[in-house]
Structures are given as C-alpha cells and as structure tokens.
C-alpha cells in the first residue's frame, strides 16, 4: 500500500514576505506562544501570549504602592485643573488685619503674612507645580529620547559629539545654573522655569535612551528586520523604540517629582516663579522667616510639596518594578 503521508516542504515564501520586515519577529512570537501555551499561545492555550506591557499592567494593578500613589496624583491633577472645586476663594484676596492668624472658622489652615488664606493658596499652588513638572518631564523625555535614540542607533562621530555635549551639561550645577540663567528673567509664567529644566535635564534621559537603543538594536529580531530590507525609520519606530522606551518611562516618572521639587527650590530662592503666580515654593519662602511665630504658614505648603514629590517617586518605583523582569 503506497505511503500517502506528505513530507514537510519548505515554508511558503509569500507568507513570510507578506509580513514585511516584521515577519521574522512575528514567526518567532508565534513559535514562542505555541511552545508556551499550546495552540492558543497563552497559558493553557486560551489566547495570545502577554507582552511586557500587559504583564507590567497586570502587576501594577495589584501593587498597593502604585494604587495609592496613582490616587494621590489623580487628585493633584484634578485640583490643578479645577482648584475651585474644593477652594472657591481667590488666592490673591488678602486682608492685612488677619495676617498670621491661626486656623479658624472657614479658614482651616489660617492666614499667611499678607492675610491671604493659606488653604486657598495651597490648593491653587498645585496648578503651577504640577504644570511645571508635567511640561518639563514631557520636554525632557522627548528631547532626550530623540537625541539619545538617534545617537545610539547610528553611532559614529554624531554619537561621540553628543556624548561630549552631555558631559558638559552634566558638569553644570543645577541650582547654580538656575540662579544665573533665571535671574535675568522677568516673566511670572511657568515657561522660563520649564525651559530651564528641559535645558539641563535632557542629558540624563539622553544617556538612558542611548544605552537602551544600543542594547535593543543588537537583538535578533532587529537583525532579521535589517536582513529583510527594513528601512532605518521602520526599525527605529517598529522594532527598537517599543523595546527601548521602558527605561525612559521609568526615569522620567521618577524625575517628574524631582522637577517639582526643583521648581519649588528655585522659587524659594527668588529666581523661579514670581508673584502674582501662586506657588508652593513662593509660599514656603514667604513663611520661612515666621516659622516660630506662625508655623502653620510653612506647614501646609511644605506638606503639600512633600506629598506630591513622594507620590511621583513612589509611582516611578512601582513602574520600574513592573517593567524590569529581573525584579519579578
């Protein structure tokens, strides 16, 4: 009786070609899913294999540090956008006859040295601090990621030049640089402070992005995409960036809290945000000479600043633990 079994033939070239430069990685993913969980790919063969991001989100949802810090940050963003929800008063309305008075009816935090309600100013001060932190982090992450990613991918003399430039910026003391650069600025908006933080903060993200791209471009799926004729832009955006962005997100999240603290420090020294802008750093600076006579003036804005910085640092730590497989 003749053998009717068919011998396994070569793979269909058209099926591989149809997937483009990502074909090799797609096949590798399918094979990994088959080995991991049967025909379905997931545990027990029920679905697709989970990616790094889905695994990270799965861990974050069960991390109490992430949940607590996320709730605190969500509340801070809410009052930064709509401070009138819980503090309908005017933070610039002051009555000198009530200067340095303690907490009383309708004024749970008391009054500052100018007779302004400390509670209202503390709530409205979240807007400036959160705006500076978010905008500065976004600018630093974008500038540092683009420069570091391009330098790490192409290498050569652009990488060498950029490395020397980052060394120069690392040698500039941040607070001293702020005193020099911001002392000539007369604007009372947040943008000079944001621009200064971006100017001196991008080298850190640049180094992180450069190292992540150099590591990612040596992986087999990138080499397979290159062999299949993928362009540089496709390899960067499709294969390298999604696998190199995790450390940038972690560092940027932790740095956001330090940028808020830096804004408060510069405002305390008189070169950051300036009146009539309401800022925790400005209120702390105004309250520090009266810390013995009216400690409530310093307690509340300083406490709000500490809680905000701690929340973002805790969030960054939780994201780092979730995105780093070595810590699982």
Short mmCIF file of C-alpha atoms in Angstrom, two decimals:
data_model
loop_
_atom_site.label_atom_id
_atom_site.label_comp_id
_atom_site.label_asym_id
_atom_site.label_seq_id
_atom_site.Cartn_x
_atom_site.Cartn_y
_atom_site.Cartn_z
CA UNK A 1 0.00 0.00 0.00
CA UNK A 2 1.58 3.34 -1.00
CA UNK A 3 2.58 5.86 1.68
CA UNK A 4 0.18 8.79 1.39
CA UNK A 5 1.93 10.94 4.01
CA UNK A 6 3.32 14.19 2.64
CA UNK A 7 6.83 15.20 3.53
CA UNK A 8 7.12 18.66 5.11
CA UNK A 9 8.02 21.13 2.40
CA UNK A 10 9.81 24.46 2.64
CA UNK A 11 7.92 27.36 4.25
CA UNK A 12 5.76 29.45 1.98
CA UNK A 13 7.91 32.41 0.99
CA UNK A 14 4.89 34.50 0.15
CA UNK A 15 3.55 34.14 3.69
CA UNK A 16 6.82 35.45 5.11
CA UNK A 17 7.13 38.22 2.59
CA UNK A 18 3.61 39.41 3.26
CA UNK A 19 4.53 40.29 6.81
CA UNK A 20 7.24 42.72 5.72
CA UNK A 21 10.22 43.49 7.90
CA UNK A 22 8.44 42.23 10.98
CA UNK A 23 7.87 38.77 9.56
CA UNK A 24 10.74 37.10 11.38
CA UNK A 25 9.66 38.58 14.69
CA UNK A 26 6.02 37.61 14.11
CA UNK A 27 7.02 34.00 13.38
CA UNK A 28 9.23 33.93 16.45
CA UNK A 29 6.35 35.27 18.54
CA UNK A 30 4.00 32.60 17.21
CA UNK A 31 6.52 29.87 17.92
CA UNK A 32 7.11 31.17 21.42
CA UNK A 33 3.37 31.27 22.03
CA UNK A 34 2.98 27.69 20.76
CA UNK A 35 5.77 26.42 23.00
CA UNK A 36 4.45 28.40 25.96
CA UNK A 37 0.79 27.53 25.95
CA UNK A 38 -0.27 25.19 23.19
CA UNK A 39 -2.15 26.10 20.02
CA UNK A 40 -3.70 29.23 21.52
CA UNK A 41 -0.38 30.73 22.61
CA UNK A 42 -1.46 31.73 26.12
CA UNK A 43 -1.38 29.72 29.31
CA UNK A 44 -3.38 26.62 28.67
CA UNK A 45 -3.84 27.51 25.00
CA UNK A 46 -6.53 30.14 25.66
CA UNK A 47 -5.16 33.25 23.90
CA UNK A 48 -2.21 35.31 22.78
CA UNK A 49 0.98 35.44 24.87
CA UNK A 50 1.14 38.51 27.06
CA UNK A 51 3.65 41.20 26.18
CA UNK A 52 5.92 43.10 28.55
CA UNK A 53 3.39 45.93 28.75
CA UNK A 54 0.44 43.68 29.53
CA UNK A 55 2.48 41.88 32.18
CA UNK A 56 3.51 45.23 33.66
CA UNK A 57 -0.08 46.47 33.80
CA UNK A 58 -1.14 43.16 35.34
CA UNK A 59 1.44 43.64 38.11
CA UNK A 60 0.71 47.35 38.60
CA UNK A 61 -2.99 46.78 39.21
CA UNK A 62 -2.07 44.54 42.15
CA UNK A 63 0.61 46.81 43.59
CA UNK A 64 -0.71 48.89 46.53
CA UNK A 65 2.13 51.41 46.11
CA UNK A 66 1.00 52.10 42.54
CA UNK A 67 -2.66 52.36 43.53
CA UNK A 68 -2.05 54.76 46.41
CA UNK A 69 0.37 56.98 44.51
CA UNK A 70 -1.91 56.91 41.46
CA UNK A 71 -4.88 58.08 43.51
CA UNK A 72 -2.85 60.89 45.08
CA UNK A 73 -1.57 62.02 41.67
CA UNK A 74 -5.07 61.86 40.17
CA UNK A 75 -6.33 64.08 43.00
CA UNK A 76 -3.46 66.53 42.49
CA UNK A 77 -4.13 66.73 38.75
CA UNK A 78 -7.83 67.29 39.46
CA UNK A 79 -7.24 70.23 41.81
CA UNK A 80 -4.57 71.59 39.49
CA UNK A 81 -7.11 71.74 36.64
CA UNK A 82 -10.10 72.78 38.75
CA UNK A 83 -8.87 74.22 42.06
CA UNK A 84 -12.21 75.94 42.58
CA UNK A 85 -13.85 72.57 43.26
CA UNK A 86 -12.51 72.48 46.81
CA UNK A 87 -11.19 76.04 47.22
CA UNK A 88 -13.61 78.51 45.62
CA UNK A 89 -11.92 81.57 47.12
CA UNK A 90 -9.43 83.93 45.49
CA UNK A 91 -5.82 83.10 46.43
CA UNK A 92 -4.81 86.75 45.85
CA UNK A 93 -7.53 88.19 48.13
CA UNK A 94 -5.74 89.26 51.30
CA UNK A 95 -6.68 91.11 54.49
CA UNK A 96 -3.73 92.50 56.45
CA UNK A 97 -5.82 92.65 59.62
CA UNK A 98 -5.78 88.82 59.65
CA UNK A 99 -2.05 88.41 58.97
CA UNK A 100 -0.50 85.32 60.60
CA UNK A 101 -3.74 84.32 62.32
CA UNK A 102 -4.15 80.63 63.04
CA UNK A 103 -6.88 78.28 61.83
CA UNK A 104 -10.43 79.46 62.39
CA UNK A 105 -13.97 79.10 61.11
CA UNK A 106 -13.94 78.77 57.34
CA UNK A 107 -10.14 79.01 57.25
CA UNK A 108 -8.77 75.59 58.34
CA UNK A 109 -5.13 76.45 57.52
CA UNK A 110 -5.12 80.01 58.88
CA UNK A 111 -3.65 83.09 57.15
CA UNK A 112 -0.19 83.99 55.89
CA UNK A 113 1.87 87.10 56.47
CA UNK A 114 -0.18 89.15 53.99
CA UNK A 115 -3.52 87.98 55.35
CA UNK A 116 -4.18 85.53 52.49
CA UNK A 117 -5.98 82.28 53.18
CA UNK A 118 -3.34 79.52 53.39
CA UNK A 119 -5.80 76.79 52.43
CA UNK A 120 -6.81 78.55 49.22
CA UNK A 121 -3.23 79.32 48.27
CA UNK A 122 -2.12 75.75 48.99
CA UNK A 123 -4.83 74.30 46.75
CA UNK A 124 -4.25 76.80 43.93
CA UNK A 125 -0.47 76.35 44.22
CA UNK A 126 -0.82 72.80 42.89
CA UNK A 127 -1.51 74.15 39.39
CA UNK A 128 1.88 75.80 38.93
CA UNK A 129 3.86 72.95 40.44
CA UNK A 130 2.08 70.17 38.53
CA UNK A 131 2.24 72.17 35.28
CA UNK A 132 5.97 72.69 35.63
CA UNK A 133 6.55 69.04 36.49
CA UNK A 134 4.48 67.59 33.65
CA UNK A 135 5.63 70.02 30.93
CA UNK A 136 9.29 69.77 31.94
CA UNK A 137 9.15 65.97 32.04
CA UNK A 138 7.46 65.81 28.64
CA UNK A 139 10.05 68.14 27.11
CA UNK A 140 12.98 66.35 28.69
CA UNK A 141 11.67 62.91 27.65
CA UNK A 142 11.04 63.94 24.04
CA UNK A 143 14.33 65.80 23.53
CA UNK A 144 16.47 63.27 25.37
CA UNK A 145 14.81 60.24 23.74
CA UNK A 146 15.15 61.59 20.20
CA UNK A 147 18.77 62.66 20.57
CA UNK A 148 19.83 59.60 22.52
CA UNK A 149 17.94 57.20 20.28
CA UNK A 150 19.44 58.60 17.08
CA UNK A 151 22.93 58.68 18.55
CA UNK A 152 22.69 55.10 19.80
CA UNK A 153 21.28 53.80 16.53
CA UNK A 154 23.66 55.48 14.07
CA UNK A 155 26.76 55.77 16.27
CA UNK A 156 29.92 57.22 14.74
CA UNK A 157 31.00 60.82 15.14
CA UNK A 158 27.48 62.17 15.95
CA UNK A 159 27.37 59.83 18.92
CA UNK A 160 30.82 60.94 20.05
CA UNK A 161 29.94 64.63 19.75
CA UNK A 162 26.66 64.20 21.61
CA UNK A 163 28.41 62.28 24.39
CA UNK A 164 30.85 65.15 24.92
CA UNK A 165 27.99 67.67 24.94
CA UNK A 166 26.14 65.68 27.60
CA UNK A 167 29.33 65.59 29.68
CA UNK A 168 29.43 69.40 29.57
CA UNK A 169 25.82 69.69 30.71
CA UNK A 170 26.38 67.17 33.49
CA UNK A 171 29.11 69.45 34.81
CA UNK A 172 26.72 72.39 35.31
CA UNK A 173 25.29 72.59 38.87
CA UNK A 174 21.51 72.74 38.51
CA UNK A 175 20.73 75.22 41.28
CA UNK A 176 23.68 77.46 40.40
CA UNK A 177 22.68 77.34 36.74
CA UNK A 178 19.16 78.35 37.70
CA UNK A 179 20.40 81.28 39.76
CA UNK A 180 22.46 82.51 36.82
CA UNK A 181 20.05 81.89 33.95
CA UNK A 182 16.72 82.70 35.61
CA UNK A 183 17.91 85.80 37.48
CA UNK A 184 17.62 87.84 34.27
CA UNK A 185 14.07 86.61 33.50
CA UNK A 186 11.23 88.93 34.50
CA UNK A 187 8.32 86.77 33.33
CA UNK A 188 5.98 85.48 36.03
CA UNK A 189 4.78 82.50 33.95
CA UNK A 190 5.92 78.90 34.32
CA UNK A 191 7.58 78.66 30.89
CA UNK A 192 11.03 80.09 31.75
CA UNK A 193 11.33 77.51 34.55
CA UNK A 194 10.12 74.73 32.25
CA UNK A 195 12.63 75.76 29.59
CA UNK A 196 15.47 75.82 32.11
CA UNK A 197 14.64 72.34 33.42
CA UNK A 198 14.46 70.96 29.88
CA UNK A 199 17.77 72.63 29.02
CA UNK A 200 19.62 70.98 31.89
CA UNK A 201 17.54 67.81 32.27
CA UNK A 202 17.71 66.21 28.82
CA UNK A 203 21.24 64.71 29.15
CA UNK A 204 20.07 62.18 31.74
CA UNK A 205 17.27 60.84 29.54
CA UNK A 206 19.60 61.01 26.54
CA UNK A 207 22.10 58.66 28.21
CA UNK A 208 19.33 56.24 29.21
CA UNK A 209 17.77 56.22 25.73
CA UNK A 210 21.14 55.80 24.02
CA UNK A 211 22.05 52.76 26.10
CA UNK A 212 18.61 51.20 25.64
CA UNK A 213 18.75 51.63 21.84
CA UNK A 214 22.27 50.20 21.64
CA UNK A 215 21.09 47.14 23.55
CA UNK A 216 17.88 46.74 21.56
CA UNK A 217 19.46 47.04 18.10
CA UNK A 218 21.67 44.01 18.81
CA UNK A 219 18.68 41.69 19.26
CA UNK A 220 17.93 39.01 16.70
CA UNK A 221 14.60 40.43 15.57
CA UNK A 222 16.27 43.74 14.63
CA UNK A 223 18.95 41.91 12.66
CA UNK A 224 16.23 39.87 10.93
CA UNK A 225 14.35 43.05 10.01
CA UNK A 226 17.55 44.54 8.62
CA UNK A 227 18.20 41.41 6.58
CA UNK A 228 14.69 41.59 5.15
CA UNK A 229 15.37 45.12 3.90
CA UNK A 230 13.61 47.23 6.54
CA UNK A 231 14.44 50.94 6.46
CA UNK A 232 16.12 52.70 9.35
CA UNK A 233 12.92 54.55 10.26
CA UNK A 234 10.93 51.31 10.33
CA UNK A 235 13.48 49.57 12.53
CA UNK A 236 13.58 52.52 14.91
CA UNK A 237 9.85 53.06 15.21
CA UNK A 238 8.57 49.49 14.82
CA UNK A 239 11.17 47.31 16.48
CA UNK A 240 13.61 49.32 18.61
CA UNK A 241 11.54 52.11 20.15
CA UNK A 242 8.84 49.87 21.72
CA UNK A 243 11.57 47.76 23.35
CA UNK A 244 13.78 50.67 24.45
CA UNK A 245 11.16 53.05 25.82
CA UNK A 246 10.61 51.26 29.15
CA UNK A 247 13.72 52.61 30.98
CA UNK A 248 12.97 56.10 29.66
CA UNK A 249 9.46 55.96 31.12
CA UNK A 250 10.79 54.81 34.49
CA UNK A 251 13.44 57.53 34.74
CA UNK A 252 11.06 60.24 33.52
CA UNK A 253 8.39 59.27 36.05
CA UNK A 254 10.83 59.46 38.95
CA UNK A 255 12.36 62.68 37.60
CA UNK A 256 8.94 64.36 37.49
CA UNK A 257 8.89 64.53 41.28
CA UNK A 258 12.40 65.96 41.40
CA UNK A 259 11.45 68.62 38.83
CA UNK A 260 8.57 69.76 41.03
CA UNK A 261 10.98 69.98 43.97
CA UNK A 262 13.47 71.88 41.79
CA UNK A 263 10.80 74.43 40.83
CA UNK A 264 9.97 74.95 44.50
CA UNK A 265 13.67 75.37 45.32
CA UNK A 266 14.19 77.96 42.59
CA UNK A 267 11.02 79.80 43.63
CA UNK A 268 12.20 79.75 47.23
CA UNK A 269 15.46 81.36 46.14
CA UNK A 270 13.54 84.03 44.25
CA UNK A 271 14.54 83.09 40.67
CA UNK A 272 11.80 80.59 39.80
CA UNK A 273 8.13 81.51 39.68
CA UNK A 274 7.36 85.05 40.73
CA UNK A 275 4.28 86.74 42.19
CA UNK A 276 1.42 87.06 41.41
CA UNK A 277 1.82 83.38 40.41
CA UNK A 278 0.69 81.15 43.28
CA UNK A 279 3.33 78.54 44.04
CA UNK A 280 4.27 76.35 46.97
CA UNK A 281 7.88 77.50 46.68
CA UNK A 282 6.86 81.16 46.91
CA UNK A 283 4.67 80.49 49.96
CA UNK A 284 7.44 78.49 51.67
CA UNK A 285 9.88 81.34 51.04
CA UNK A 286 7.47 83.89 52.48
CA UNK A 287 6.69 81.72 55.52
CA UNK A 288 10.24 80.71 56.47
CA UNK A 289 11.09 83.93 58.43
CA UNK A 290 7.96 83.42 60.57
CA UNK A 291 8.33 79.72 61.26
CA UNK A 292 8.40 80.27 65.04
CA UNK A 293 5.53 82.73 65.28
CA UNK A 294 3.24 81.18 62.65
CA UNK A 295 4.35 77.63 61.78
CA UNK A 296 1.04 76.93 60.01
CA UNK A 297 2.16 79.23 57.18
CA UNK A 298 5.02 76.83 56.37
CA UNK A 299 3.45 73.52 57.35
CA UNK A 300 0.74 73.24 54.72
CA UNK A 301 2.53 74.29 51.51
CA UNK A 302 5.63 72.33 52.54
CA UNK A 303 3.48 69.27 53.35
CA UNK A 304 1.69 69.50 50.01
CA UNK A 305 5.03 69.69 48.22
CA UNK A 306 6.43 66.71 50.12
CA UNK A 307 3.35 64.56 49.43
CA UNK A 308 3.42 65.43 45.72
CA UNK A 309 7.10 64.63 45.27
CA UNK A 310 6.76 61.40 47.27
CA UNK A 311 3.75 60.29 45.20
CA UNK A 312 5.59 60.66 41.91
CA UNK A 313 8.70 58.94 43.23
CA UNK A 314 6.60 56.04 44.54
CA UNK A 315 4.85 55.81 41.18
CA UNK A 316 8.21 55.68 39.40
CA UNK A 317 9.43 52.93 41.71
CA UNK A 318 6.29 50.87 41.08
CA UNK A 319 6.62 51.30 37.30
CA UNK A 320 10.30 50.33 37.46
CA UNK A 321 9.49 47.15 39.39
CA UNK A 322 6.79 46.23 36.87
CA UNK A 323 8.83 46.91 33.74
CA UNK A 324 12.07 45.27 34.89
CA UNK A 325 11.75 41.48 34.50
CA UNK A 326 14.80 40.96 36.73
CA UNK A 327 12.89 42.37 39.71
CA UNK A 328 9.94 39.97 39.37
#
